[in-house]
Amino acid sequence: MMEPDRTGRQVFMVGRGGQGILLLAKALAELASRKGMKVITSETHGMAMRGGTVTASLKIGSYMSPLIPAGSADMLIGLEESEAQDHLHMLRPGGVSVVNAPQQGPFDFTVDATGRALEMGSPGSVNMIVLGLAASILGFTLPEIRTVIQEISPEKFVSKNIEGVEAGFDSRESKSH
Amino acid sequence: MGKKILLGNEAIAYGILAGGANMVASYPGTPASEVCEAAMKLVKKHDLPCHVEWSINEKTAVEVAYANAIASLRSAAIMKQVGLNVASDPVMSAAYMGTAGGFLLVVADDPGPHSSQTEQDTRFFAMHAKIPVLDPSSPEEAMKMTIEAFEFSEQYHTPVILRPTTRVCHARQLLDLPAINPASRQPDFRKDPYRWAATPGPRLVLHKELNEKLARIALHEWARPKRVFGQPGARLAIVSSGVAYAYIMDVLKAFDRWPDVCVYKVDMPYPMDHSLLLRIAQAHEKVLVVEETEPVIEMQFPNRERVSGRIDGTVPNTGELTPEIVMRVLDEVTGVPREPEDGAARKQRRPSLCAGCGHRGAFYAIKKALPKGIYTSDIGCYTLGLNLGGVDTCLCMGAAVSQAAGFYHAFKNTVNPPPIAAIIGDSTYFHAGIPPTINALVTGARFVLVILDNATTAMTGHQPTPATGCVTNDYAGRTLQLEEVLRGCGVQTVFVHDPYDVKGFTEITKKAYSLSEDQGVVAVIARHPCIRDRQALKDQAVYAMDITEECTACGYCVEQFECPALEMGDERAHIDPSLCIGCGVCVHICPHNAIKAERRL
Ligand code: SF4
Ligand code: SF4
């Protein structure tokens, strides 16, 4: 019998179609792989992307399959509050939730990404703000995140996206002070 | 060539080009669409001698690609599982005829289904067609199998099917990129009419030859299940393929509550080495087959006394397998007590047409113009018109047009036959709407044919259409407008109107219906670019929206127009500014004139 392998990290992401969850998942996968870790992700395409519930998963470590069993995610990232609420069961005991919500509610980490994005004049940046926060909790540094965003964003959106992740990254610092 | 995180479908595209393909032909369909897209990009980037095309439909894609293969070059035709239904005619014959150059069919299945009409299992189709089929469990394996499939195809002179599922197509994995060298082969078509143009007599000979070929293939190493985990004498043997195999391996590694288990992996579910299956069934106390979506491997066990799986209901026989289901099945089979599951039903938000989508105005106008009508529709984003009561049927590609004719004939002798509108997208119309249009006209059917023309294949990620051109990597070829096609099919009147003008579109639809009394089929092209096309979006007027206190909270706009940006509050409706694109169309919907729009510059 093989030793059970619990060294990996599993991140479950949820939002609504059109919120840019795929770019978020891709960015986290790139960040992890650049640290020499094995990654496998799963994403939703097609019909559901038209405003339906969209989920993505990222597994870091020696996994073979892309899906995360319920109750075993180390982190839940929610781009939308009610979707996050509906998927809290994905977390393992002790797993953390990182959610776009104006109030803390039942979540561990929150940022009012919708509000911040509107202030920044780019309502589409919600995903990047939440990414900034989640990536900081996962231990990635701002320069690492900037590099990845630069490479994977469509050219026109690079500066907006970087502005977004910076806002999300800083939102955690301001909370702990 | 380094490492890169690749989507499963990109990995397959790398495999196709690293395998030396000179041709890639495809029609888009989730979950297969990104294969051809990625191939087109790679061919341009590496300047490869490879023709890549978005064909008009899957049947055409297969036929174009097959000709290239019998000219001794390597070809890949790519589609989703229901696309294979469309292509089944040439595929069935190609199995008999065999191939000269490597001929790979990539057919993506969609257990769930997430974005398809059926959960059909292409491995079954492969068995029916007598074509070897590979079942990759990850992007990495899909790439490797794709590269090797071309050699295999040439070795046995047979088409080969690669059957990834959604979870392989849309997984991303860090992969070693293969070397891509320009294919240097020259075409060589050896005339052999008894093969390439066989009449029924010689077909019998080809069928015998095919059976012999399959018997030889069943001895290939791909045809042998391999034990990859656990001891040879384990009490329970799990036999699995595809992504289900990956779930099994992950849960066995993560939890240690199932002792005395071994796992056999199947690479090629058809044809298989049956003697080996027999031996597995004899060597273990119990055999559990875990596969998606039909019992293809399970059925091939010569003796199923100790075998369980989908046939006896141990594994659910509908829906996608997930790690949770796999764990539940393992618990049941091994007798591990389970904690009761929390039975909470999970809400899934239903998808809807995008905020500002031009289709919404068209559906609303058609309902106004032809109340109590029958609205036959089709496959694409616009199937979501069913949320606003604008879609009564959705069968398969092109059926909007044929079903409209069928309903007409069904009701034509009744006292008050309902008005009928066929509602179909531009790409779908090109794909399968043309023959049924001709059929409707020559059989005397009467209906309004509405073509929702957003100048793209939106649902699957914006592939080009014959009207937009650029369907190949080298930009060769002309464009063909819908108007030309419709007139060529014999449609006498073709209206073209922007469905953002809901009132105007309603009038035109009414007029079209009255004209149809004489002309049979009258076409209305609803032309508004997909708002997901950023350039098109830039070019359209933007309005600042507001709902005033004249709103009576009647809910009409939310129910009948169903823009996701419109939501009902307690006292009045609201517009969610993070979703609204400011198209201004809802202004014309509110019966109380409560929705106001102000042009923004
Ligand atoms: S905006 Fe108009 S249609 Fe919508 S709820 Fe208010 S009154 Fe009814
Ligand atoms: S203007 Fe009205 S119809 Fe258009 S996107 Fe906004 S809410 Fe929807």
Tab-separated table of C-alpha atoms and ligand atoms in Angstrom, chain B residues 547 550-558 568 572-573 589-595, ligand 1:
chain	number	residue	atom	x	y	z
B	547	ILE	CA	-35.258	52.761	-13.913
B	550	GLU	CA	-42.789	54.833	-12.825
B	551	CYS	CA	-41.776	51.196	-12.387
B	552	THR	CA	-44.675	49.235	-10.902
B	553	ALA	CA	-42.562	46.198	-10.101
B	554	CYS	CA	-44.725	44.211	-12.491
B	555	GLY	CA	-41.742	42.050	-13.394
B	556	TYR	CA	-42.546	42.014	-17.108
B	557	CYS	CA	-39.044	42.996	-18.187
B	558	VAL	CA	-37.353	40.364	-16.037
B	568	MET	CA	-36.395	42.557	-9.448
B	572	ARG	CA	-38.938	48.337	-8.533
B	573	ALA	CA	-36.664	46.622	-11.002
B	589	ILE	CA	-39.783	46.525	-23.413
B	590	CYS	CA	-41.191	48.175	-20.282
B	591	PRO	CA	-44.949	48.649	-20.736
B	592	HIS	CA	-44.851	51.538	-18.239
B	593	ASN	CA	-41.979	53.404	-19.879
B	594	ALA	CA	-40.074	53.237	-16.640
B	595	ILE	CA	-36.728	52.355	-18.180
C	1	SF4	S1	-39.135	48.275	-15.346
C	1	SF4	FE1	-41.129	48.203	-16.353
C	1	SF4	S2	-41.362	46.068	-16.985
C	1	SF4	FE2	-39.710	46.114	-15.475
C	1	SF4	S3	-40.749	45.687	-13.543
C	1	SF4	FE3	-40.662	47.910	-13.756
C	1	SF4	S4	-42.608	48.441	-14.712
C	1	SF4	FE4	-42.364	46.248	-15.003
